[in-house]
mmCIF file of C-alpha atoms in Angstrom:
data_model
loop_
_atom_site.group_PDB
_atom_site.id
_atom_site.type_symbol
_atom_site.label_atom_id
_atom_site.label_comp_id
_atom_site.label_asym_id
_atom_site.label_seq_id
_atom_site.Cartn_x
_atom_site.Cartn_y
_atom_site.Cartn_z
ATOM 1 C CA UNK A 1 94.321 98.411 76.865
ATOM 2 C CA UNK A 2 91.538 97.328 79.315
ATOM 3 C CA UNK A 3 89.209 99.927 80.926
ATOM 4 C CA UNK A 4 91.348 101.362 84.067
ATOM 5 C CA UNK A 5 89.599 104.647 84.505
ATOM 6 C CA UNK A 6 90.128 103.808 88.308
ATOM 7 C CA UNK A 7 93.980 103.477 88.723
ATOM 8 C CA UNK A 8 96.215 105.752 89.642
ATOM 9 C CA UNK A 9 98.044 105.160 86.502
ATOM 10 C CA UNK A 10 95.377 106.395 84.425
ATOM 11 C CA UNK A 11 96.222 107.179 80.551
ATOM 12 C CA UNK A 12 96.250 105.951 77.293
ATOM 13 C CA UNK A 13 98.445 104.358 74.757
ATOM 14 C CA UNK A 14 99.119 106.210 71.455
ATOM 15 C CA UNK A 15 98.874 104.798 68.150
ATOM 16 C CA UNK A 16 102.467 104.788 68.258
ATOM 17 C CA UNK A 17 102.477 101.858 71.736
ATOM 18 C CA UNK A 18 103.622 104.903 73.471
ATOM 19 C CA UNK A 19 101.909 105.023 77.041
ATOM 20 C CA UNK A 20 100.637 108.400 77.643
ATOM 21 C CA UNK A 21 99.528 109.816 80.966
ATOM 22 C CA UNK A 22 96.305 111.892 81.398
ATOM 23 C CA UNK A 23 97.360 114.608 83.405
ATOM 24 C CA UNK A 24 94.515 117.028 83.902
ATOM 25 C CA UNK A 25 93.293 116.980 87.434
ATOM 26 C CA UNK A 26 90.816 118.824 89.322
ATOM 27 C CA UNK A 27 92.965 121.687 89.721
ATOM 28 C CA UNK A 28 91.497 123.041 92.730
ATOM 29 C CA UNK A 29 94.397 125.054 95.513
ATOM 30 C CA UNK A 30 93.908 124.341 99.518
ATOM 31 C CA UNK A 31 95.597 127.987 100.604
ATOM 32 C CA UNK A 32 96.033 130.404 103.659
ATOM 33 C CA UNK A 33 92.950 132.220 103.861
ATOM 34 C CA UNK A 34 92.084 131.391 100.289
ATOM 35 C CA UNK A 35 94.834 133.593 98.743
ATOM 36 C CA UNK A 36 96.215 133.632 95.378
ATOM 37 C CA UNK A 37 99.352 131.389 95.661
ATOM 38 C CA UNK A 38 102.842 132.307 94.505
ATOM 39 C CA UNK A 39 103.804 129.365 92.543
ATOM 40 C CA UNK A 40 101.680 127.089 90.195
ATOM 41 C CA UNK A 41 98.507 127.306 89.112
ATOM 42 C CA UNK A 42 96.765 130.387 90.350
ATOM 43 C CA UNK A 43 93.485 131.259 88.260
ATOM 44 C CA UNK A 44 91.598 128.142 90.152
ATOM 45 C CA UNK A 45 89.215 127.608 92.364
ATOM 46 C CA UNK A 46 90.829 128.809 96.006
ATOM 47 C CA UNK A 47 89.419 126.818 99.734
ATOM 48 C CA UNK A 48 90.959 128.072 102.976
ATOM 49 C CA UNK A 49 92.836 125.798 105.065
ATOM 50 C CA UNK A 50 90.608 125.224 107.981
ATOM 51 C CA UNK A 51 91.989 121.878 110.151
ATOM 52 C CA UNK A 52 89.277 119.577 110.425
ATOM 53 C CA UNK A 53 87.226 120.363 107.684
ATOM 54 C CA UNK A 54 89.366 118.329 104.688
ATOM 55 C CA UNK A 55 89.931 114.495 104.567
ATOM 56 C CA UNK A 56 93.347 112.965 102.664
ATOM 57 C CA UNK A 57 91.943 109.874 100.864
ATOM 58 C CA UNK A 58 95.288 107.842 100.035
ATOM 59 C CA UNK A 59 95.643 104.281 99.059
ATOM 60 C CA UNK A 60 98.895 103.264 100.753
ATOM 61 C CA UNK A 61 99.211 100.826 97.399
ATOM 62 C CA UNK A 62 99.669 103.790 95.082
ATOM 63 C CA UNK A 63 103.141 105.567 94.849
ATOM 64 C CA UNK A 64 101.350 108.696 93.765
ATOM 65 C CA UNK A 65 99.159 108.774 97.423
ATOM 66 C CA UNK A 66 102.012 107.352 99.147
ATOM 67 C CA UNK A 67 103.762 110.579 98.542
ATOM 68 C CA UNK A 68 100.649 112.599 100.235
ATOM 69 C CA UNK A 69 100.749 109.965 103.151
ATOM 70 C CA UNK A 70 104.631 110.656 103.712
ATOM 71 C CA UNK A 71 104.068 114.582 103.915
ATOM 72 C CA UNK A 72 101.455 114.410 106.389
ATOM 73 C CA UNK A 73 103.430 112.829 108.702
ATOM 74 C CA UNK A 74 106.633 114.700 108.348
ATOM 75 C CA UNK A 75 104.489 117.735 108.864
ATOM 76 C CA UNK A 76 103.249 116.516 111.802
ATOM 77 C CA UNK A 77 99.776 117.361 110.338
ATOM 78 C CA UNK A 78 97.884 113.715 111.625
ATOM 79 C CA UNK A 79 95.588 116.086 113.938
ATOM 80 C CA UNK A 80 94.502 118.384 111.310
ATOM 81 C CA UNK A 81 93.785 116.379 107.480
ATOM 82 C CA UNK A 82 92.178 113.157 108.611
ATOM 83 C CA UNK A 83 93.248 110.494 106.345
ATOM 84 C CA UNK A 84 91.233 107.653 104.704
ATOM 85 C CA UNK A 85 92.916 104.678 103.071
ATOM 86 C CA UNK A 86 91.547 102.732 100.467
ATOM 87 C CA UNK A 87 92.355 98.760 100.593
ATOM 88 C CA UNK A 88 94.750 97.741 97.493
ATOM 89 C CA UNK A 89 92.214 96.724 94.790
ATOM 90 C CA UNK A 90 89.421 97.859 92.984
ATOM 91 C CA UNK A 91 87.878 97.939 89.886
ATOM 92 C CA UNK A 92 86.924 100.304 86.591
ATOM 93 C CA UNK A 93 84.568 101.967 88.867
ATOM 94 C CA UNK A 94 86.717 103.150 91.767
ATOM 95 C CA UNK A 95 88.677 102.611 94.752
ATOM 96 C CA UNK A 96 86.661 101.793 97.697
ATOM 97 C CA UNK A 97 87.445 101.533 101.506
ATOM 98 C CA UNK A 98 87.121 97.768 102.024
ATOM 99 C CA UNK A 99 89.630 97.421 104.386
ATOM 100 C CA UNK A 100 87.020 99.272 106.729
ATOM 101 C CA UNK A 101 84.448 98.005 108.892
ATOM 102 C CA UNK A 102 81.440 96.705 106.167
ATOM 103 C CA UNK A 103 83.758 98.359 103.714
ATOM 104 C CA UNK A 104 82.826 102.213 104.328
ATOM 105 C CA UNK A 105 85.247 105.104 105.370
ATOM 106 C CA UNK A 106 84.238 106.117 108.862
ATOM 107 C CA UNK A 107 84.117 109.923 108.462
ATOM 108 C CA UNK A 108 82.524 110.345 104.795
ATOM 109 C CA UNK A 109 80.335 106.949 104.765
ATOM 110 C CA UNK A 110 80.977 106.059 101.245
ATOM 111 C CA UNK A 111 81.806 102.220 99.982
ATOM 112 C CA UNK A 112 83.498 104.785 96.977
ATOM 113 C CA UNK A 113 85.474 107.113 96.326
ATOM 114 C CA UNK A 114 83.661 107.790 92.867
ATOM 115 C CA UNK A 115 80.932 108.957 95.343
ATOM 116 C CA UNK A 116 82.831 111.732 96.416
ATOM 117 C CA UNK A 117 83.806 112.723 92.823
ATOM 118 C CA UNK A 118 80.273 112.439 92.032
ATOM 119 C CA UNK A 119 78.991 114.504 94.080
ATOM 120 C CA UNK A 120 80.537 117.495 93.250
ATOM 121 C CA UNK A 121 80.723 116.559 89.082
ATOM 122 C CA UNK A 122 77.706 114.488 88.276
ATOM 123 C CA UNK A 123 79.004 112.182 85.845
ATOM 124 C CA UNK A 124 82.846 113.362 86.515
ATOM 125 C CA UNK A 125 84.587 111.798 82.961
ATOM 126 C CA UNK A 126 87.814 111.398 83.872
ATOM 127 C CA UNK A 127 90.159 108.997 86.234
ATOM 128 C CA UNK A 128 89.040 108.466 89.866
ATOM 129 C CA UNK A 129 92.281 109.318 91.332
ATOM 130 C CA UNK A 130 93.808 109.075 94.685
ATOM 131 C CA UNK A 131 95.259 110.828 96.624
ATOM 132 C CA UNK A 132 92.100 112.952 96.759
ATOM 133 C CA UNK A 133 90.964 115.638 99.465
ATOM 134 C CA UNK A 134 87.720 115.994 100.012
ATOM 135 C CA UNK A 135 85.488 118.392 102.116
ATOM 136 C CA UNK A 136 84.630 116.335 105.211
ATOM 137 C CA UNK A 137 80.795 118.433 105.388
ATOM 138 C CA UNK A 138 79.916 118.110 102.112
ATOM 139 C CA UNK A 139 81.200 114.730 101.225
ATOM 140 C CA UNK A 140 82.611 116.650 97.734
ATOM 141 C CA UNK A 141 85.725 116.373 95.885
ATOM 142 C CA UNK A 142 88.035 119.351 96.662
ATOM 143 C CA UNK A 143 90.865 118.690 94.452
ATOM 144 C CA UNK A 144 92.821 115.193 93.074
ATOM 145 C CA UNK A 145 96.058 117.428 92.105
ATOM 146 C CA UNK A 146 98.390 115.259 93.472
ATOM 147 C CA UNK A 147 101.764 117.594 92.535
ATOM 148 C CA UNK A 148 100.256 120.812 94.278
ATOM 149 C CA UNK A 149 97.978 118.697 96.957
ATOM 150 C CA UNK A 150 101.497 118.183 98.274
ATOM 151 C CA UNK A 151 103.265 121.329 97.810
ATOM 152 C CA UNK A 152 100.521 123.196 99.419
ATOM 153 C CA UNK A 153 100.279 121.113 102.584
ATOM 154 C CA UNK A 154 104.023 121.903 102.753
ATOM 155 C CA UNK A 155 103.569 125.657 102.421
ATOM 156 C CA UNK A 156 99.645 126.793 102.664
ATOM 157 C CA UNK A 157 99.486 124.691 106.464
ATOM 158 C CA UNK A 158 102.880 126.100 107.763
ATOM 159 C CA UNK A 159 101.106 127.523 110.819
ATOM 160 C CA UNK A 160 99.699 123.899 111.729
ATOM 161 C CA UNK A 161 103.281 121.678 110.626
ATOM 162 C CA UNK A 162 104.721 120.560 114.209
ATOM 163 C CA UNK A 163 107.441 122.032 115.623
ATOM 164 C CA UNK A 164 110.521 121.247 113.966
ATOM 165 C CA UNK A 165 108.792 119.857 110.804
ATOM 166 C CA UNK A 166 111.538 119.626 107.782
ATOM 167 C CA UNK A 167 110.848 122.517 104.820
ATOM 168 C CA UNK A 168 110.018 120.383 102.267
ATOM 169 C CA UNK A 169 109.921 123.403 99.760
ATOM 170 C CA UNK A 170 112.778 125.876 100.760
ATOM 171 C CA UNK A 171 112.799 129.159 98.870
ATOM 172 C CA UNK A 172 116.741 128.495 98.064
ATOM 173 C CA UNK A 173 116.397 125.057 96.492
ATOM 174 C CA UNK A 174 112.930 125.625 94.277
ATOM 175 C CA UNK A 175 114.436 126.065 91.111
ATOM 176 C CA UNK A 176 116.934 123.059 91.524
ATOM 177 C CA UNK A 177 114.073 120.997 92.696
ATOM 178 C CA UNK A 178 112.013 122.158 89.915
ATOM 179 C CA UNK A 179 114.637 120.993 87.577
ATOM 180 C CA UNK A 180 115.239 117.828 89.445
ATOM 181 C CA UNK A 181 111.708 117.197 89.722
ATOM 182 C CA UNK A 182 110.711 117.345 86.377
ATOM 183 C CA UNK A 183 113.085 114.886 84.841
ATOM 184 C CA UNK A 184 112.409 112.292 87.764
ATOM 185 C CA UNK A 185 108.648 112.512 86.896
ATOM 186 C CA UNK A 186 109.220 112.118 83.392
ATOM 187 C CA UNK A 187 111.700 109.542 83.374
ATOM 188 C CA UNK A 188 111.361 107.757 86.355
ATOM 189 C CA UNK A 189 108.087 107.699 88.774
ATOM 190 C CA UNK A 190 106.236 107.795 84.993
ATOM 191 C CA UNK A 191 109.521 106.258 83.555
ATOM 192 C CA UNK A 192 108.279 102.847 84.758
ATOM 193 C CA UNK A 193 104.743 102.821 83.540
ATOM 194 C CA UNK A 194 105.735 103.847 79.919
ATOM 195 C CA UNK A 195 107.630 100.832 79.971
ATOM 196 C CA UNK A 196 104.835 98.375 82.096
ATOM 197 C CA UNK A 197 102.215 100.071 79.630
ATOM 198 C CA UNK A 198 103.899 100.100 76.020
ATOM 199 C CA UNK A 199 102.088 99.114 73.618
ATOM 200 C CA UNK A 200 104.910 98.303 71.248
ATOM 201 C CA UNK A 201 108.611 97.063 71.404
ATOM 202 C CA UNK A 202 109.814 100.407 70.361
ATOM 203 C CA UNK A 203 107.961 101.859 72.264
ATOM 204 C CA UNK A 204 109.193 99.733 75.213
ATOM 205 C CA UNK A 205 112.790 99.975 74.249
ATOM 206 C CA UNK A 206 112.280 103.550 74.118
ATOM 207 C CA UNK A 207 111.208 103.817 77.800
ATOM 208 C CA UNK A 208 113.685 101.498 79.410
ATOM 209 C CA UNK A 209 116.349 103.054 78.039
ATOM 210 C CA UNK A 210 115.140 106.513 79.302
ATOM 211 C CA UNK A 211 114.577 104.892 82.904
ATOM 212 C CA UNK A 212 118.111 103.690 83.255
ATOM 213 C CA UNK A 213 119.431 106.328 81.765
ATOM 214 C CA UNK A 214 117.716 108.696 84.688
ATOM 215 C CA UNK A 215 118.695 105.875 87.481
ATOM 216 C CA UNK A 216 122.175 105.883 85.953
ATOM 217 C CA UNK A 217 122.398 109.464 86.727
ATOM 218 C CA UNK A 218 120.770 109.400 90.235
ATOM 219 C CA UNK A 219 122.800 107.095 90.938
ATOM 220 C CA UNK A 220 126.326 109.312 90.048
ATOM 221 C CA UNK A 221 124.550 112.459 91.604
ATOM 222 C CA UNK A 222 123.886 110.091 95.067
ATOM 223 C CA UNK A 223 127.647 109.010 94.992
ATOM 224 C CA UNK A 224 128.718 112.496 96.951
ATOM 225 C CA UNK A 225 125.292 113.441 98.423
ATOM 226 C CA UNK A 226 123.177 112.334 100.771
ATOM 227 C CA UNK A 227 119.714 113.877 99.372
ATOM 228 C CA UNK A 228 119.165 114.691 95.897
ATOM 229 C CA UNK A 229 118.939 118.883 96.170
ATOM 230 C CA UNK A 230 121.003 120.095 98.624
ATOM 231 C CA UNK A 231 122.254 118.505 102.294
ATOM 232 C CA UNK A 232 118.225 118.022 103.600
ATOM 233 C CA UNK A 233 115.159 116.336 103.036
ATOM 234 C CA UNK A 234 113.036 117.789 100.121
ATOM 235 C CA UNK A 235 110.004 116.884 98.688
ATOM 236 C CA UNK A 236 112.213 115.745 95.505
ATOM 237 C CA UNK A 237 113.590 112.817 97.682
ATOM 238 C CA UNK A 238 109.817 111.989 98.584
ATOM 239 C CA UNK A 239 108.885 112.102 95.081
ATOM 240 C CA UNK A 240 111.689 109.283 94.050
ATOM 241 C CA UNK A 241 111.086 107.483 96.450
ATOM 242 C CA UNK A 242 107.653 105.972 96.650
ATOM 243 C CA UNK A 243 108.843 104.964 92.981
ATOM 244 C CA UNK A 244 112.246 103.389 94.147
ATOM 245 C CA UNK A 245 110.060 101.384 96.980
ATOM 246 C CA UNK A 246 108.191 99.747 94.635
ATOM 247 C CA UNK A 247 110.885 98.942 91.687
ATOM 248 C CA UNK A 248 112.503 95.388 93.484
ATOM 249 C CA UNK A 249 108.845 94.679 94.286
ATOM 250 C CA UNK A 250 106.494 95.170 91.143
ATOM 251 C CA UNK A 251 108.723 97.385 88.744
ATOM 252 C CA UNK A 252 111.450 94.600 87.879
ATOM 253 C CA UNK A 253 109.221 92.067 87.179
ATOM 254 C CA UNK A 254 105.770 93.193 86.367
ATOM 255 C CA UNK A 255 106.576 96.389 84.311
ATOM 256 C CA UNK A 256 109.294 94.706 82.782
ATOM 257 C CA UNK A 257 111.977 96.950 84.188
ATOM 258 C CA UNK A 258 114.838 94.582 84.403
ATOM 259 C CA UNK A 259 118.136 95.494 83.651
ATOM 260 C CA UNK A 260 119.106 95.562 87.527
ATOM 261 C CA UNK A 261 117.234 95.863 90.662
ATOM 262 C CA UNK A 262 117.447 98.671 92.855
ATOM 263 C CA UNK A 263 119.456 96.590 95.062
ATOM 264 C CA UNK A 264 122.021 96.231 92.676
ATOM 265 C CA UNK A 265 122.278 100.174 92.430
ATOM 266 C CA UNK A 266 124.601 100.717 95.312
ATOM 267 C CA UNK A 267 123.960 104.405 95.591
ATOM 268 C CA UNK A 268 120.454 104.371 94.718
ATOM 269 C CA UNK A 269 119.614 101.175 97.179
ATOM 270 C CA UNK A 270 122.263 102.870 100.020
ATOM 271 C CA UNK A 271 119.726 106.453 99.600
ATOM 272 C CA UNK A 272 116.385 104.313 99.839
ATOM 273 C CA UNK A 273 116.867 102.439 103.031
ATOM 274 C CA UNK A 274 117.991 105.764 104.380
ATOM 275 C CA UNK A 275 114.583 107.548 103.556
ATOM 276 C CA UNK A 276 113.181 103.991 104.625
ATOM 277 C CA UNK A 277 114.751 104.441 107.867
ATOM 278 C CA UNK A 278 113.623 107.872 108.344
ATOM 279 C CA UNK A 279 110.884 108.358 110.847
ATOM 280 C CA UNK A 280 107.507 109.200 109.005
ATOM 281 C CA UNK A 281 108.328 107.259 105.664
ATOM 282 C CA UNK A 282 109.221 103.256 106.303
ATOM 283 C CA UNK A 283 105.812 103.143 108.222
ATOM 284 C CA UNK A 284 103.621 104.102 104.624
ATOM 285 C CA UNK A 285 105.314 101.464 102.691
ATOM 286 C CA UNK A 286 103.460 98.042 102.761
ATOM 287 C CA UNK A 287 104.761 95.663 100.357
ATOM 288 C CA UNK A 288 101.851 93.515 100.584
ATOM 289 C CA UNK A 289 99.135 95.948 99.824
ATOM 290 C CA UNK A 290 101.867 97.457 96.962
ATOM 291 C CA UNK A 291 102.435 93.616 95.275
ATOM 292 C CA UNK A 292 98.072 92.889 95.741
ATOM 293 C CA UNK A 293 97.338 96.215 93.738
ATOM 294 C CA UNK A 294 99.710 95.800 90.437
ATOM 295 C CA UNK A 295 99.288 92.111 89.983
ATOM 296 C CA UNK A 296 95.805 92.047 91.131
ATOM 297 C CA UNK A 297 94.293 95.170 89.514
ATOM 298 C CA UNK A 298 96.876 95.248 86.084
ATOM 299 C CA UNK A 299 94.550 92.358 84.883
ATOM 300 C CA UNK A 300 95.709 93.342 81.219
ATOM 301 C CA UNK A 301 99.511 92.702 82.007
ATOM 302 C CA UNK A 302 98.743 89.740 84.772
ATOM 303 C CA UNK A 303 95.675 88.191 83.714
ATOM 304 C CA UNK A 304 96.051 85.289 86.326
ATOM 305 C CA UNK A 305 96.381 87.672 89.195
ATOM 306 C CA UNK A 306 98.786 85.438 91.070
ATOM 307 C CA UNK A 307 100.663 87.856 93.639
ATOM 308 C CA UNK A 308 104.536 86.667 93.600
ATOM 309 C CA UNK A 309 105.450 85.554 97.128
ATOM 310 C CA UNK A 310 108.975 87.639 96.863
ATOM 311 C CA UNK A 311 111.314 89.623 96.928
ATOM 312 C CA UNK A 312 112.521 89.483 100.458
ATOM 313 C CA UNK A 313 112.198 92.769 102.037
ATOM 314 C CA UNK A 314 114.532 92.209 105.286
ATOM 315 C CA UNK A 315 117.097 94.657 103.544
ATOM 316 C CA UNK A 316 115.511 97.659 104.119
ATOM 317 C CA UNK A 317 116.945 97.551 107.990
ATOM 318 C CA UNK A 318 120.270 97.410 106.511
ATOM 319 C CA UNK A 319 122.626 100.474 108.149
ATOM 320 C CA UNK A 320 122.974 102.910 105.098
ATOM 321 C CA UNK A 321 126.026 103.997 105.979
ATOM 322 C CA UNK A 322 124.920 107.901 104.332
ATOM 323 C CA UNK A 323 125.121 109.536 107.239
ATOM 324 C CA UNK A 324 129.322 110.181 106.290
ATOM 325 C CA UNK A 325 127.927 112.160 103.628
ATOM 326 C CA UNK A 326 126.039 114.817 105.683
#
């Protein structure tokens, strides 16, 4: 496998073609008044959450930032992160900010995100991930833990969410969404890149038949629900979809996930254009920047880099029709 230490898919394949994901991550916590959080990690490094003084660098290309992007908005928290987007492509040295004027992020003034990583770790060894917060002042790294970067904007910033902003982590729901969480992660939003990354038909096999097996029950569960935990928006619906978004468009094809398309899930396809639809989400998702970083970047698994002119995306308008079911 090619040098990606860059992507936001960053891992390695095992001797057995099994695609393994590195997931150690700056594990730094954003919380109220730097306290010692109640759920996850805790013996970390602690910041304060202080509006103005942290930037959300998210590529809208990468399902993983995409999920930062969608929280942010829901929150209603656009006045208080500022948020830098990376264009689509990069290389094995980082993502960089070239869709801004002489390719430079307007608040840090770095061509790089590496530079921000560097900064803080001199030499820093490991992916250069986004999404990333960093400290606007210093121009450093904060943290790159995209699970918890989320989760603590949704319950460290409650003071600053707008009014009416959904709970995206309520108390009652956290162990079901815990449950439900882990198994989409494992099977599904990293589902797909054990199969796009397998090194060997077993191992392939082995991952596709995991990933339908997951979408086959997602797809039962949606049947009599209209969100996966519970009758509201959680972050578990956020978390499938930025993967479900991208499945018709790069998944199918490009990571060789093709036993159906999402479109030929009626439950599954019925519960995307509804989060599609919902104000905040549809707005992150751009297909073109999504299709130019797989088949432009993956150079490994597309060596051409030809960027397929389809599928056509007009059905994400579509009336749902979920509303019947809550």
């Amino acid at each position: 496998m090619a040098d990606q230490t860059a992507e936001e898919h960053r891992g390695y394949v095992q001797p057995g073609g099994e695609f393994n994901r590195d997931t150690h991550y700056i594990p730094d916590r954003i919380t109220k008044d730097a306290r010692t959080p109640e759920h996850g990690p805790q013996d970390v490094p602690l910041w304060p959450v202080e509006p103005g003084r942290y930037r959300l660098v998210a590529a809208k290309a990468c399902p993983w930032a995409n999920r930062a992007i969608i929280v942010r908005n829901l929150l209603g928290l656009e006045d208080v992160i500022s948020w830098g987007a990376p264009g689509p492509t990069h290389d094995e040295r980082s993502w960089t900010f070239d869709l801004d004027p002489d390719g430079k992020d307007p608040v840090l003034g770095i061509h790089f995100l590496k530079d921000a990583y560097e900064k803080r770790f001199p030499g820093y060894p490991r992916g250069i991930t986004v999404p990333a917060i960093v400290e606007v002042s210093s121009g450093k790294v904060v943290t790159n833990d995209f699970p918890w970067i989320t989760h603590d904007l949704s319950t460290e910033w409650r003071e600053f969410h707008r009014e009416g902003a959904p709970d995206l982590w309520p108390d009652d729901l956290r162990a079901e969404m815990d449950e439900v969480n882990d198994r989409v992660f494992r099977d599904v939003n990293n589902g797909v890149y054990r199969c796009g990354f397998a090194g060997t038909q077993r191992a392939y096999e082995r991952g596709y038949d995991r990933l339908f097996a997951a979408l086959d029950w997602l797809e039962d569960r949606l049947a009599t629900r209209r969100y996966l935990v519970g009758d509201r928006l959680t972050e578990s619906d956020i978390r499938l979809f930025t993967t479900l978004a991208r499945f018709d468009a790069v998944y199918h094809g490009h990571f060789k996930c093709n036993r159906q398309k999402l479109i030929e899930f009626p439950n599954l396809w019925a519960y995307a254009r509804d989060l599609y639809q919902t104000p905040g989400i549809g707005e992150t998702i751009d297909f073109d920047q999504i299709k130019a970083h797989y088949y432009v970047v993956h150079k490994d698994i597309n060596p051409t880099g030809i960027i397929p002119k389809g599928p056509d995306t007009s059905g994400w308008l579509e009336p749902h029709g979920r509303e019947s079911l809550g």
